[in-house]
Amino acid sequence: MYKRFLMTALVAASLAVAGCGKSGSEGAASGGDNAPVRISVGSYNLNNLPFFIADSKGYFKEVGLEVKTENFAQGGSKVLQALVANSTDVAVGFYDHTIQMQAKQKDVVAFVLLSRNSGLVMAGRDDATFDPARPETIKGQKVGITAPGSSSDFFVRHFLAQHDIPVDSISLIGVGSGAAAVAALEQGKIDLLVNYDPAATLITERKVGKIIIDARSDDGARQVYGGLYPTSVMYANQSFLEQRPDAAEKIARAEQKALKFIADNSAEDIVAALPDSYVSGDRATYARAVENARAIFTKDGHFTPADLETPLKVLREFNKDVANHDIDLSKTYTNAFVERASASAPAAQN
C-alpha cells in the first residue's frame, strides 16, 4: 500500500509542478513531459481495440504525447520480454503478466484497464472430437494458442488443471492471432484453437468450424474461470511510472477517449476509424467481431480489485512461481493515473 501511495503522491506532485490550467492545447494541461514514449502491442486481438483506436484517431497526439508503436503480432509474452529488457516503455498486454512478474520480483504495474473480461474462445473444426463434457477427449490434440506464456496458453492450462489432465498429454502450438490463427485451424495444422475475436467471429463467418467453449460473455467467463478475467491493460515497469507520471496520465487520457469512442459509436464506425493494418479479414466481418466483443471493454480504464483475484487463482493452479509466492495484488495495478486523467480533463470525457 505504501508503494501505491507513493506513486499517487508522485503523480499529484508532478501535476502540481507542471500546472493543470486548461489554457492552450489539451496536451499542455497535463504537464510538460512530451518526450516520445515507446509502446509495444502483442497482437491484433480485439481485446486491444482501445489502443488501436487511440493510435488511429490521433488521441495520443491530442493529449500532447508522441508515441512510437510496434506490433509484435506474436502474443503478449513477446511484449513482456521487451518491457523487462527495457526495449519498450509501455506494453499493451494482459493483466495476468503483472502477477507473473511479481512472482519473479519484478515490479510491472498495470495502469489502464482496457478489457474487463477474457474474450477467449476455444474452437475446433466441425469434425472436432474434443467434447468439454468429456474433458479426457482433449488428450492427443494439437491446440493452437497465440504464443507460449500467453493468456490463451493459461486458458488451456487452467482447463487441464481443473480436470487433472497432464499438460504433456496435448501439444501446445503458437499460431498467433486473427486470420493467421484461423488459417492454422482451417488447414489442419491444429485440432483446436484458443483465441480471441476477430478469430472467433472469422471461424463462424467463414464456416471453418465451431465455438466449443466461449468465455466472451460475463456468464461464459464465470463458467470457465469462476469469475471475470480482466485481460488487456497498459502496463509498465514501476520505474517508468515513477519517473514519467505525466506521460502515464496522458496515455490514460488517450485511452479514455478511445473507450468513449467505442462506447458511443456503431461497430461499423469503429472499424471505419481503423487502418487496414489493424483489420483482420473484410471490414464487414470485422465489424461483427467488434460487436461480439463490445461487452468486454471498460468505460474509463478503472480496475475493479475483486476481479483481479480470478487471474491470480488461475495462475496458482499451474504456475509454481505464483503458487509459491505471496502475491500482493495491490502492487500489480494502480488506478492513480486514470483517476488523474478523469479529474484533469472532465470536458474530454463528456
mmCIF file with all atom_site columns, N, CA and C in Angstrom, residues 179-246:
data_model
loop_
_atom_site.group_PDB
_atom_site.id
_atom_site.type_symbol
_atom_site.label_atom_id
_atom_site.label_alt_id
_atom_site.label_comp_id
_atom_site.label_asym_id
_atom_site.label_entity_id
_atom_site.label_seq_id
_atom_site.pdbx_PDB_ins_code
_atom_site.Cartn_x
_atom_site.Cartn_y
_atom_site.Cartn_z
_atom_site.occupancy
_atom_site.B_iso_or_equiv
_atom_site.pdbx_formal_charge
_atom_site.auth_seq_id
_atom_site.auth_comp_id
_atom_site.auth_asym_id
_atom_site.auth_atom_id
_atom_site.pdbx_PDB_model_num
ATOM 1   N N  . ALA A 1 179 ? -6.475  -13.699 -38.538 1.00 0.00 ? 179 ALA A N  1
ATOM 2   C CA . ALA A 1 179 ? -6.646  -14.544 -39.721 1.00 0.00 ? 179 ALA A CA 1
ATOM 3   C C  . ALA A 1 179 ? -5.606  -15.656 -39.786 1.00 0.00 ? 179 ALA A C  1
ATOM 4   N N  . ALA A 1 180 ? -4.388  -15.388 -39.332 1.00 0.00 ? 180 ALA A N  1
ATOM 5   C CA . ALA A 1 180 ? -3.340  -16.414 -39.364 1.00 0.00 ? 180 ALA A CA 1
ATOM 6   C C  . ALA A 1 180 ? -3.697  -17.589 -38.470 1.00 0.00 ? 180 ALA A C  1
ATOM 7   N N  . ALA A 1 181 ? -4.276  -17.309 -37.306 1.00 0.00 ? 181 ALA A N  1
ATOM 8   C CA . ALA A 1 181 ? -4.676  -18.376 -36.393 1.00 0.00 ? 181 ALA A CA 1
ATOM 9   C C  . ALA A 1 181 ? -5.821  -19.194 -36.981 1.00 0.00 ? 181 ALA A C  1
ATOM 10  N N  . VAL A 1 182 ? -6.766  -18.510 -37.615 1.00 0.00 ? 182 VAL A N  1
ATOM 11  C CA . VAL A 1 182 ? -7.898  -19.199 -38.245 1.00 0.00 ? 182 VAL A CA 1
ATOM 12  C C  . VAL A 1 182 ? -7.396  -20.103 -39.368 1.00 0.00 ? 182 VAL A C  1
ATOM 13  N N  . ALA A 1 183 ? -6.424  -19.626 -40.144 1.00 0.00 ? 183 ALA A N  1
ATOM 14  C CA . ALA A 1 183 ? -5.863  -20.424 -41.235 1.00 0.00 ? 183 ALA A CA 1
ATOM 15  C C  . ALA A 1 183 ? -5.210  -21.695 -40.714 1.00 0.00 ? 183 ALA A C  1
ATOM 16  N N  . ALA A 1 184 ? -4.563  -21.613 -39.561 1.00 0.00 ? 184 ALA A N  1
ATOM 17  C CA . ALA A 1 184 ? -3.919  -22.797 -38.981 1.00 0.00 ? 184 ALA A CA 1
ATOM 18  C C  . ALA A 1 184 ? -4.951  -23.868 -38.659 1.00 0.00 ? 184 ALA A C  1
ATOM 19  N N  . LEU A 1 185 ? -6.120  -23.438 -38.176 1.00 0.00 ? 185 LEU A N  1
ATOM 20  C CA . LEU A 1 185 ? -7.199  -24.389 -37.888 1.00 0.00 ? 185 LEU A CA 1
ATOM 21  C C  . LEU A 1 185 ? -7.780  -24.943 -39.182 1.00 0.00 ? 185 LEU A C  1
ATOM 22  N N  . GLU A 1 186 ? -8.036  -24.066 -40.126 1.00 0.00 ? 186 GLU A N  1
ATOM 23  C CA . GLU A 1 186 ? -8.642  -24.470 -41.393 1.00 0.00 ? 186 GLU A CA 1
ATOM 24  C C  . GLU A 1 186 ? -7.758  -25.447 -42.162 1.00 0.00 ? 186 GLU A C  1
ATOM 25  N N  . GLN A 1 187 ? -6.452  -25.248 -42.089 1.00 0.00 ? 187 GLN A N  1
ATOM 26  C CA . GLN A 1 187 ? -5.510  -26.092 -42.827 1.00 0.00 ? 187 GLN A CA 1
ATOM 27  C C  . GLN A 1 187 ? -5.132  -27.374 -42.099 1.00 0.00 ? 187 GLN A C  1
ATOM 28  N N  . GLY A 1 188 ? -5.691  -27.584 -40.907 1.00 0.00 ? 188 GLY A N  1
ATOM 29  C CA . GLY A 1 188 ? -5.439  -28.809 -40.178 1.00 0.00 ? 188 GLY A CA 1
ATOM 30  C C  . GLY A 1 188 ? -4.104  -28.858 -39.450 1.00 0.00 ? 188 GLY A C  1
ATOM 31  N N  . LYS A 1 189 ? -3.452  -27.714 -39.309 1.00 0.00 ? 189 LYS A N  1
ATOM 32  C CA . LYS A 1 189 ? -2.189  -27.676 -38.577 1.00 0.00 ? 189 LYS A CA 1
ATOM 33  C C  . LYS A 1 189 ? -2.424  -27.859 -37.086 1.00 0.00 ? 189 LYS A C  1
ATOM 34  N N  . ILE A 1 190 ? -3.614  -27.537 -36.652 1.00 0.00 ? 190 ILE A N  1
ATOM 35  C CA . ILE A 1 190 ? -4.015  -27.720 -35.257 1.00 0.00 ? 190 ILE A CA 1
ATOM 36  C C  . ILE A 1 190 ? -5.408  -28.329 -35.234 1.00 0.00 ? 190 ILE A C  1
ATOM 37  N N  . ASP A 1 191 ? -5.743  -28.965 -34.108 1.00 0.00 ? 191 ASP A N  1
ATOM 38  C CA . ASP A 1 191 ? -7.076  -29.556 -33.942 1.00 0.00 ? 191 ASP A CA 1
ATOM 39  C C  . ASP A 1 191 ? -8.035  -28.587 -33.259 1.00 0.00 ? 191 ASP A C  1
ATOM 40  N N  . LEU A 1 192 ? -7.492  -27.815 -32.330 1.00 0.00 ? 192 LEU A N  1
ATOM 41  C CA . LEU A 1 192 ? -8.281  -26.860 -31.564 1.00 0.00 ? 192 LEU A CA 1
ATOM 42  C C  . LEU A 1 192 ? -7.556  -25.518 -31.566 1.00 0.00 ? 192 LEU A C  1
ATOM 43  N N  . LEU A 1 193 ? -8.312  -24.442 -31.445 1.00 0.00 ? 193 LEU A N  1
ATOM 44  C CA . LEU A 1 193 ? -7.722  -23.107 -31.395 1.00 0.00 ? 193 LEU A CA 1
ATOM 45  C C  . LEU A 1 193 ? -8.291  -22.348 -30.211 1.00 0.00 ? 193 LEU A C  1
ATOM 46  N N  . VAL A 1 194 ? -7.408  -21.806 -29.387 1.00 0.00 ? 194 VAL A N  1
ATOM 47  C CA . VAL A 1 194 ? -7.817  -20.915 -28.310 1.00 0.00 ? 194 VAL A CA 1
ATOM 48  C C  . VAL A 1 194 ? -7.379  -19.512 -28.713 1.00 0.00 ? 194 VAL A C  1
ATOM 49  N N  . ASN A 1 195 ? -8.344  -18.628 -28.908 1.00 0.00 ? 195 ASN A N  1
ATOM 50  C CA . ASN A 1 195 ? -8.027  -17.311 -29.437 1.00 0.00 ? 195 ASN A CA 1
ATOM 51  C C  . ASN A 1 195 ? -9.152  -16.340 -29.105 1.00 0.00 ? 195 ASN A C  1
ATOM 52  N N  . TYR A 1 196 ? -9.017  -15.129 -29.600 1.00 0.00 ? 196 TYR A N  1
ATOM 53  C CA . TYR A 1 196 ? -9.928  -14.042 -29.304 1.00 0.00 ? 196 TYR A CA 1
ATOM 54  C C  . TYR A 1 196 ? -10.638 -13.614 -30.581 1.00 0.00 ? 196 TYR A C  1
ATOM 55  N N  . ASP A 1 197 ? -11.573 -12.692 -30.448 1.00 0.00 ? 197 ASP A N  1
ATOM 56  C CA . ASP A 1 197 ? -12.041 -12.008 -31.637 1.00 0.00 ? 197 ASP A CA 1
ATOM 57  C C  . ASP A 1 197 ? -10.918 -11.100 -32.138 1.00 0.00 ? 197 ASP A C  1
ATOM 58  N N  . PRO A 1 198 ? -10.750 -10.981 -33.474 1.00 0.00 ? 198 PRO A N  1
ATOM 59  C CA . PRO A 1 198 ? -11.693 -11.364 -34.518 1.00 0.00 ? 198 PRO A CA 1
ATOM 60  C C  . PRO A 1 198 ? -11.644 -12.829 -34.948 1.00 0.00 ? 198 PRO A C  1
ATOM 61  N N  . ALA A 1 199 ? -10.682 -13.608 -34.443 1.00 0.00 ? 199 ALA A N  1
ATOM 62  C CA . ALA A 1 199 ? -10.563 -15.004 -34.874 1.00 0.00 ? 199 ALA A CA 1
ATOM 63  C C  . ALA A 1 199 ? -11.852 -15.776 -34.619 1.00 0.00 ? 199 ALA A C  1
ATOM 64  N N  . ALA A 1 200 ? -12.471 -15.563 -33.444 1.00 0.00 ? 200 ALA A N  1
ATOM 65  C CA . ALA A 1 200 ? -13.683 -16.311 -33.100 1.00 0.00 ? 200 ALA A CA 1
ATOM 66  C C  . ALA A 1 200 ? -14.790 -16.064 -34.122 1.00 0.00 ? 200 ALA A C  1
ATOM 67  N N  . THR A 1 201 ? -14.983 -14.805 -34.475 1.00 0.00 ? 201 THR A N  1
ATOM 68  C CA . THR A 1 201 ? -16.026 -14.476 -35.445 1.00 0.00 ? 201 THR A CA 1
ATOM 69  C C  . THR A 1 201 ? -15.645 -14.951 -36.846 1.00 0.00 ? 201 THR A C  1
ATOM 70  N N  . LEU A 1 202 ? -14.385 -14.852 -37.207 1.00 0.00 ? 202 LEU A N  1
ATOM 71  C CA . LEU A 1 202 ? -13.927 -15.318 -38.521 1.00 0.00 ? 202 LEU A CA 1
ATOM 72  C C  . LEU A 1 202 ? -14.213 -16.815 -38.699 1.00 0.00 ? 202 LEU A C  1
ATOM 73  N N  . ILE A 1 203 ? -14.037 -17.583 -37.634 1.00 0.00 ? 203 ILE A N  1
ATOM 74  C CA . ILE A 1 203 ? -14.260 -19.030 -37.709 1.00 0.00 ? 203 ILE A CA 1
ATOM 75  C C  . ILE A 1 203 ? -15.711 -19.343 -38.069 1.00 0.00 ? 203 ILE A C  1
ATOM 76  N N  . THR A 1 204 ? -16.627 -18.666 -37.403 1.00 0.00 ? 204 THR A N  1
ATOM 77  C CA . THR A 1 204 ? -18.038 -18.954 -37.676 1.00 0.00 ? 204 THR A CA 1
ATOM 78  C C  . THR A 1 204 ? -18.495 -18.336 -38.990 1.00 0.00 ? 204 THR A C  1
ATOM 79  N N  . GLU A 1 205 ? -18.025 -17.131 -39.298 1.00 0.00 ? 205 GLU A N  1
ATOM 80  C CA . GLU A 1 205 ? -18.435 -16.464 -40.538 1.00 0.00 ? 205 GLU A CA 1
ATOM 81  C C  . GLU A 1 205 ? -17.948 -17.229 -41.770 1.00 0.00 ? 205 GLU A C  1
ATOM 82  N N  . ARG A 1 206 ? -16.737 -17.763 -41.686 1.00 0.00 ? 206 ARG A N  1
ATOM 83  C CA . ARG A 1 206 ? -16.158 -18.485 -42.826 1.00 0.00 ? 206 ARG A CA 1
ATOM 84  C C  . ARG A 1 206 ? -16.512 -19.965 -42.808 1.00 0.00 ? 206 ARG A C  1
ATOM 85  N N  . LYS A 1 207 ? -17.283 -20.369 -41.789 1.00 0.00 ? 207 LYS A N  1
ATOM 86  C CA . LYS A 1 207 ? -17.685 -21.769 -41.638 1.00 0.00 ? 207 LYS A CA 1
ATOM 87  C C  . LYS A 1 207 ? -16.473 -22.702 -41.573 1.00 0.00 ? 207 LYS A C  1
ATOM 88  N N  . VAL A 1 208 ? -15.444 -22.215 -40.901 1.00 0.00 ? 208 VAL A N  1
ATOM 89  C CA . VAL A 1 208 ? -14.227 -23.019 -40.693 1.00 0.00 ? 208 VAL A CA 1
ATOM 90  C C  . VAL A 1 208 ? -14.466 -24.074 -39.625 1.00 0.00 ? 208 VAL A C  1
ATOM 91  N N  . GLY A 1 209 ? -15.317 -23.752 -38.664 1.00 0.00 ? 209 GLY A N  1
ATOM 92  C CA . GLY A 1 209 ? -15.545 -24.668 -37.559 1.00 0.00 ? 209 GLY A CA 1
ATOM 93  C C  . GLY A 1 209 ? -16.591 -24.127 -36.611 1.00 0.00 ? 209 GLY A C  1
ATOM 94  N N  . LYS A 1 210 ? -16.463 -24.484 -35.338 1.00 0.00 ? 210 LYS A N  1
ATOM 95  C CA . LYS A 1 210 ? -17.465 -24.130 -34.337 1.00 0.00 ? 210 LYS A CA 1
ATOM 96  C C  . LYS A 1 210 ? -16.790 -23.711 -33.045 1.00 0.00 ? 210 LYS A C  1
ATOM 97  N N  . ILE A 1 211 ? -17.488 -22.891 -32.276 1.00 0.00 ? 211 ILE A N  1
ATOM 98  C CA . ILE A 1 211 ? -17.024 -22.480 -30.951 1.00 0.00 ? 211 ILE A CA 1
ATOM 99  C C  . ILE A 1 211 ? -17.413 -23.567 -29.955 1.00 0.00 ? 211 ILE A C  1
ATOM 100 N N  . ILE A 1 212 ? -16.444 -24.095 -29.235 1.00 0.00 ? 212 ILE A N  1
ATOM 101 C CA . ILE A 1 212 ? -16.690 -25.182 -28.282 1.00 0.00 ? 212 ILE A CA 1
ATOM 102 C C  . ILE A 1 212 ? -16.817 -24.662 -26.854 1.00 0.00 ? 212 ILE A C  1
ATOM 103 N N  . ILE A 1 213 ? -15.945 -23.729 -26.483 1.00 0.00 ? 213 ILE A N  1
ATOM 104 C CA . ILE A 1 213 ? -16.020 -23.065 -25.180 1.00 0.00 ? 213 ILE A CA 1
ATOM 105 C C  . ILE A 1 213 ? -15.964 -21.569 -25.439 1.00 0.00 ? 213 ILE A C  1
ATOM 106 N N  . ASP A 1 214 ? -16.879 -20.804 -24.845 1.00 0.00 ? 214 ASP A N  1
ATOM 107 C CA . ASP A 1 214 ? -16.972 -19.369 -25.115 1.00 0.00 ? 214 ASP A CA 1
ATOM 108 C C  . ASP A 1 214 ? -16.920 -18.592 -23.807 1.00 0.00 ? 214 ASP A C  1
ATOM 109 N N  . ALA A 1 215 ? -15.839 -17.822 -23.619 1.00 0.00 ? 215 ALA A N  1
ATOM 110 C CA . ALA A 1 215 ? -15.695 -17.026 -22.387 1.00 0.00 ? 215 ALA A CA 1
ATOM 111 C C  . ALA A 1 215 ? -15.815 -15.533 -22.667 1.00 0.00 ? 215 ALA A C  1
ATOM 112 N N  . ARG A 1 216 ? -16.442 -15.179 -23.807 1.00 0.00 ? 216 ARG A N  1
ATOM 113 C CA . ARG A 1 216 ? -16.558 -13.750 -24.147 1.00 0.00 ? 216 ARG A CA 1
ATOM 114 C C  . ARG A 1 216 ? -17.568 -13.031 -23.258 1.00 0.00 ? 216 ARG A C  1
ATOM 115 N N  . SER A 1 217 ? -18.650 -13.675 -22.912 1.00 0.00 ? 217 SER A N  1
ATOM 116 C CA . SER A 1 217 ? -19.659 -13.039 -22.060 1.00 0.00 ? 217 SER A CA 1
ATOM 117 C C  . SER A 1 217 ? -19.265 -13.181 -20.592 1.00 0.00 ? 217 SER A C  1
ATOM 118 N N  . ASP A 1 218 ? -19.904 -12.369 -19.749 1.00 0.00 ? 218 ASP A N  1
ATOM 119 C CA . ASP A 1 218 ? -19.645 -12.472 -18.312 1.00 0.00 ? 218 ASP A CA 1
ATOM 120 C C  . ASP A 1 218 ? -20.011 -13.863 -17.799 1.00 0.00 ? 218 ASP A C  1
ATOM 121 N N  . ASP A 1 219 ? -21.157 -14.389 -18.246 1.00 0.00 ? 219 ASP A N  1
ATOM 122 C CA . ASP A 1 219 ? -21.581 -15.718 -17.797 1.00 0.00 ? 219 ASP A CA 1
ATOM 123 C C  . ASP A 1 219 ? -20.599 -16.786 -18.267 1.00 0.00 ? 219 ASP A C  1
ATOM 124 N N  . GLY A 1 220 ? -20.141 -16.648 -19.511 1.00 0.00 ? 220 GLY A N  1
ATOM 125 C CA . GLY A 1 220 ? -19.174 -17.616 -20.024 1.00 0.00 ? 220 GLY A CA 1
ATOM 126 C C  . GLY A 1 220 ? -17.879 -17.597 -19.253 1.00 0.00 ? 220 GLY A C  1
ATOM 127 N N  . ALA A 1 221 ? -17.409 -16.414 -18.900 1.00 0.00 ? 221 ALA A N  1
ATOM 128 C CA . ALA A 1 221 ? -16.172 -16.300 -18.132 1.00 0.00 ? 221 ALA A CA 1
ATOM 129 C C  . ALA A 1 221 ? -16.329 -16.929 -16.754 1.00 0.00 ? 221 ALA A C  1
ATOM 130 N N  . ARG A 1 222 ? -17.488 -16.735 -16.151 1.00 0.00 ? 222 ARG A N  1
ATOM 131 C CA . ARG A 1 222 ? -17.710 -17.318 -14.824 1.00 0.00 ? 222 ARG A CA 1
ATOM 132 C C  . ARG A 1 222 ? -17.750 -18.843 -14.901 1.00 0.00 ? 222 ARG A C  1
ATOM 133 N N  . GLN A 1 223 ? -18.282 -19.374 -15.991 1.00 0.00 ? 223 GLN A N  1
ATOM 134 C CA . GLN A 1 223 ? -18.296 -20.826 -16.160 1.00 0.00 ? 223 GLN A CA 1
ATOM 135 C C  . GLN A 1 223 ? -16.889 -21.384 -16.341 1.00 0.00 ? 223 GLN A C  1
ATOM 136 N N  . VAL A 1 224 ? -16.057 -20.650 -17.082 1.00 0.00 ? 224 VAL A N  1
ATOM 137 C CA . VAL A 1 224 ? -14.699 -21.125 -17.360 1.00 0.00 ? 224 VAL A CA 1
ATOM 138 C C  . VAL A 1 224 ? -13.759 -20.888 -16.184 1.00 0.00 ? 224 VAL A C  1
ATOM 139 N N  . TYR A 1 225 ? -13.791 -19.658 -15.650 1.00 0.00 ? 225 TYR A N  1
ATOM 140 C CA . TYR A 1 225 ? -12.801 -19.253 -14.648 1.00 0.00 ? 225 TYR A CA 1
ATOM 141 C C  . TYR A 1 225 ? -13.345 -19.161 -13.223 1.00 0.00 ? 225 TYR A C  1
ATOM 142 N N  . GLY A 1 226 ? -14.654 -19.104 -13.097 1.00 0.00 ? 226 GLY A N  1
ATOM 143 C CA . GLY A 1 226 ? -15.231 -18.864 -11.779 1.00 0.00 ? 226 GLY A CA 1
ATOM 144 C C  . GLY A 1 226 ? -15.413 -17.389 -11.474 1.00 0.00 ? 226 GLY A C  1
ATOM 145 N N  . GLY A 1 227 ? -15.141 -16.519 -12.439 1.00 0.00 ? 227 GLY A N  1
ATOM 146 C CA . GLY A 1 227 ? -15.283 -15.077 -12.259 1.00 0.00 ? 227 GLY A CA 1
ATOM 147 C C  . GLY A 1 227 ? -14.824 -14.349 -13.504 1.00 0.00 ? 227 GLY A C  1
ATOM 148 N N  . LEU A 1 228 ? -14.949 -13.021 -13.497 1.00 0.00 ? 228 LEU A N  1
ATOM 149 C CA . LEU A 1 228 ? -14.453 -12.236 -14.622 1.00 0.00 ? 228 LEU A CA 1
ATOM 150 C C  . LEU A 1 228 ? -12.929 -12.290 -14.645 1.00 0.00 ? 228 LEU A C  1
ATOM 151 N N  . TYR A 1 229 ? -12.370 -12.263 -15.851 1.00 0.00 ? 229 TYR A N  1
ATOM 152 C CA . TYR A 1 229 ? -10.925 -12.406 -16.024 1.00 0.00 ? 229 TYR A CA 1
ATOM 153 C C  . TYR A 1 229 ? -10.414 -11.184 -16.787 1.00 0.00 ? 229 TYR A C  1
ATOM 154 N N  . PRO A 1 230 ? -10.026 -10.108 -16.077 1.00 0.00 ? 230 PRO A N  1
ATOM 155 C CA . PRO A 1 230 ? -9.520  -8.911  -16.756 1.00 0.00 ? 230 PRO A CA 1
ATOM 156 C C  . PRO A 1 230 ? -8.339  -9.264  -17.656 1.00 0.00 ? 230 PRO A C  1
ATOM 157 N N  . THR A 1 231 ? -8.312  -8.657  -18.832 1.00 0.00 ? 231 THR A N  1
ATOM 158 C CA . THR A 1 231 ? -7.260  -9.015  -19.789 1.00 0.00 ? 231 THR A CA 1
ATOM 159 C C  . THR A 1 231 ? -6.434  -7.806  -20.206 1.00 0.00 ? 231 THR A C  1
ATOM 160 N N  . SER A 1 232 ? -6.776  -7.162  -21.314 1.00 0.00 ? 232 SER A N  1
ATOM 161 C CA . SER A 1 232 ? -5.887  -6.166  -21.897 1.00 0.00 ? 232 SER A CA 1
ATOM 162 C C  . SER A 1 232 ? -5.716  -4.933  -21.012 1.00 0.00 ? 232 SER A C  1
ATOM 163 N N  . VAL A 1 233 ? -4.466  -4.566  -20.810 1.00 0.00 ? 233 VAL A N  1
ATOM 164 C CA . VAL A 1 233 ? -4.113  -3.397  -19.997 1.00 0.00 ? 233 VAL A CA 1
ATOM 165 C C  . VAL A 1 233 ? -2.956  -2.656  -20.652 1.00 0.00 ? 233 VAL A C  1
ATOM 166 N N  . MET A 1 234 ? -2.733  -1.449  -20.199 1.00 0.00 ? 234 MET A N  1
ATOM 167 C CA . MET A 1 234 ? -1.475  -0.755  -20.440 1.00 0.00 ? 234 MET A CA 1
ATOM 168 C C  . MET A 1 234 ? -0.639  -0.990  -19.190 1.00 0.00 ? 234 MET A C  1
ATOM 169 N N  . TYR A 1 235 ? 0.551   -1.557  -19.359 1.00 0.00 ? 235 TYR A N  1
ATOM 170 C CA . TYR A 1 235 ? 1.391   -1.747  -18.180 1.00 0.00 ? 235 TYR A CA 1
ATOM 171 C C  . TYR A 1 235 ? 2.816   -1.314  -18.462 1.00 0.00 ? 235 TYR A C  1
ATOM 172 N N  . ALA A 1 236 ? 3.538   -1.045  -17.378 1.00 0.00 ? 236 ALA A N  1
ATOM 173 C CA . ALA A 1 236 ? 4.907   -0.540  -17.492 1.00 0.00 ? 236 ALA A CA 1
ATOM 174 C C  . ALA A 1 236 ? 5.690   -0.957  -16.257 1.00 0.00 ? 236 ALA A C  1
ATOM 175 N N  . ASN A 1 237 ? 6.998   -0.832  -16.346 1.00 0.00 ? 237 ASN A N  1
ATOM 176 C CA . ASN A 1 237 ? 7.814   -1.012  -15.149 1.00 0.00 ? 237 ASN A CA 1
ATOM 177 C C  . ASN A 1 237 ? 7.483   0.113   -14.172 1.00 0.00 ? 237 ASN A C  1
ATOM 178 N N  . GLN A 1 238 ? 7.500   -0.190  -12.889 1.00 0.00 ? 238 GLN A N  1
ATOM 179 C CA . GLN A 1 238 ? 7.168   0.828   -11.905 1.00 0.00 ? 238 GLN A CA 1
ATOM 180 C C  . GLN A 1 238 ? 8.103   2.026   -12.013 1.00 0.00 ? 238 GLN A C  1
ATOM 181 N N  . SER A 1 239 ? 9.352   1.779   -12.386 1.00 0.00 ? 239 SER A N  1
ATOM 182 C CA . SER A 1 239 ? 10.314  2.872   -12.516 1.00 0.00 ? 239 SER A CA 1
ATOM 183 C C  . SER A 1 239 ? 9.841   3.893   -13.561 1.00 0.00 ? 239 SER A C  1
ATOM 184 N N  . PHE A 1 240 ? 9.235   3.418   -14.663 1.00 0.00 ? 240 PHE A N  1
ATOM 185 C CA . PHE A 1 240 ? 8.718   4.337   -15.679 1.00 0.00 ? 240 PHE A CA 1
ATOM 186 C C  . PHE A 1 240 ? 7.594   5.190   -15.099 1.00 0.00 ? 240 PHE A C  1
ATOM 187 N N  . LEU A 1 241 ? 6.670   4.570   -14.365 1.00 0.00 ? 241 LEU A N  1
ATOM 188 C CA . LEU A 1 241 ? 5.542   5.312   -13.797 1.00 0.00 ? 241 LEU A CA 1
ATOM 189 C C  . LEU A 1 241 ? 6.008   6.343   -12.783 1.00 0.00 ? 241 LEU A C  1
ATOM 190 N N  . GLU A 1 242 ? 7.057   6.029   -12.060 1.00 0.00 ? 242 GLU A N  1
ATOM 191 C CA . GLU A 1 242 ? 7.576   6.971   -11.072 1.00 0.00 ? 242 GLU A CA 1
ATOM 192 C C  . GLU A 1 242 ? 8.347   8.110   -11.735 1.00 0.00 ? 242 GLU A C  1
ATOM 193 N N  . GLN A 1 243 ? 9.072   7.792   -12.800 1.00 0.00 ? 243 GLN A N  1
ATOM 194 C CA . GLN A 1 243 ? 9.895   8.799   -13.465 1.00 0.00 ? 243 GLN A CA 1
ATOM 195 C C  . GLN A 1 243 ? 9.103   9.650   -14.455 1.00 0.00 ? 243 GLN A C  1
ATOM 196 N N  . ARG A 1 244 ? 8.018   9.093   -15.019 1.00 0.00 ? 244 ARG A N  1
ATOM 197 C CA . ARG A 1 244 ? 7.262   9.804   -16.055 1.00 0.00 ? 244 ARG A CA 1
ATOM 198 C C  . ARG A 1 244 ? 5.750   9.749   -15.792 1.00 0.00 ? 244 ARG A C  1
ATOM 199 N N  . PRO A 1 245 ? 5.337   10.251  -14.638 1.00 0.00 ? 245 PRO A N  1
ATOM 200 C CA . PRO A 1 245 ? 3.905   10.193  -14.318 1.00 0.00 ? 245 PRO A CA 1
ATOM 201 C C  . PRO A 1 245 ? 3.037   11.002  -15.268 1.00 0.00 ? 245 PRO A C  1
ATOM 202 N N  . ASP A 1 246 ? 3.566   12.130  -15.790 1.00 0.00 ? 246 ASP A N  1
ATOM 203 C CA . ASP A 1 246 ? 2.778   12.917  -16.739 1.00 0.00 ? 246 ASP A CA 1
ATOM 204 C C  . ASP A 1 246 ? 2.483   12.111  -17.998 1.00 0.00 ? 246 ASP A C  1
#
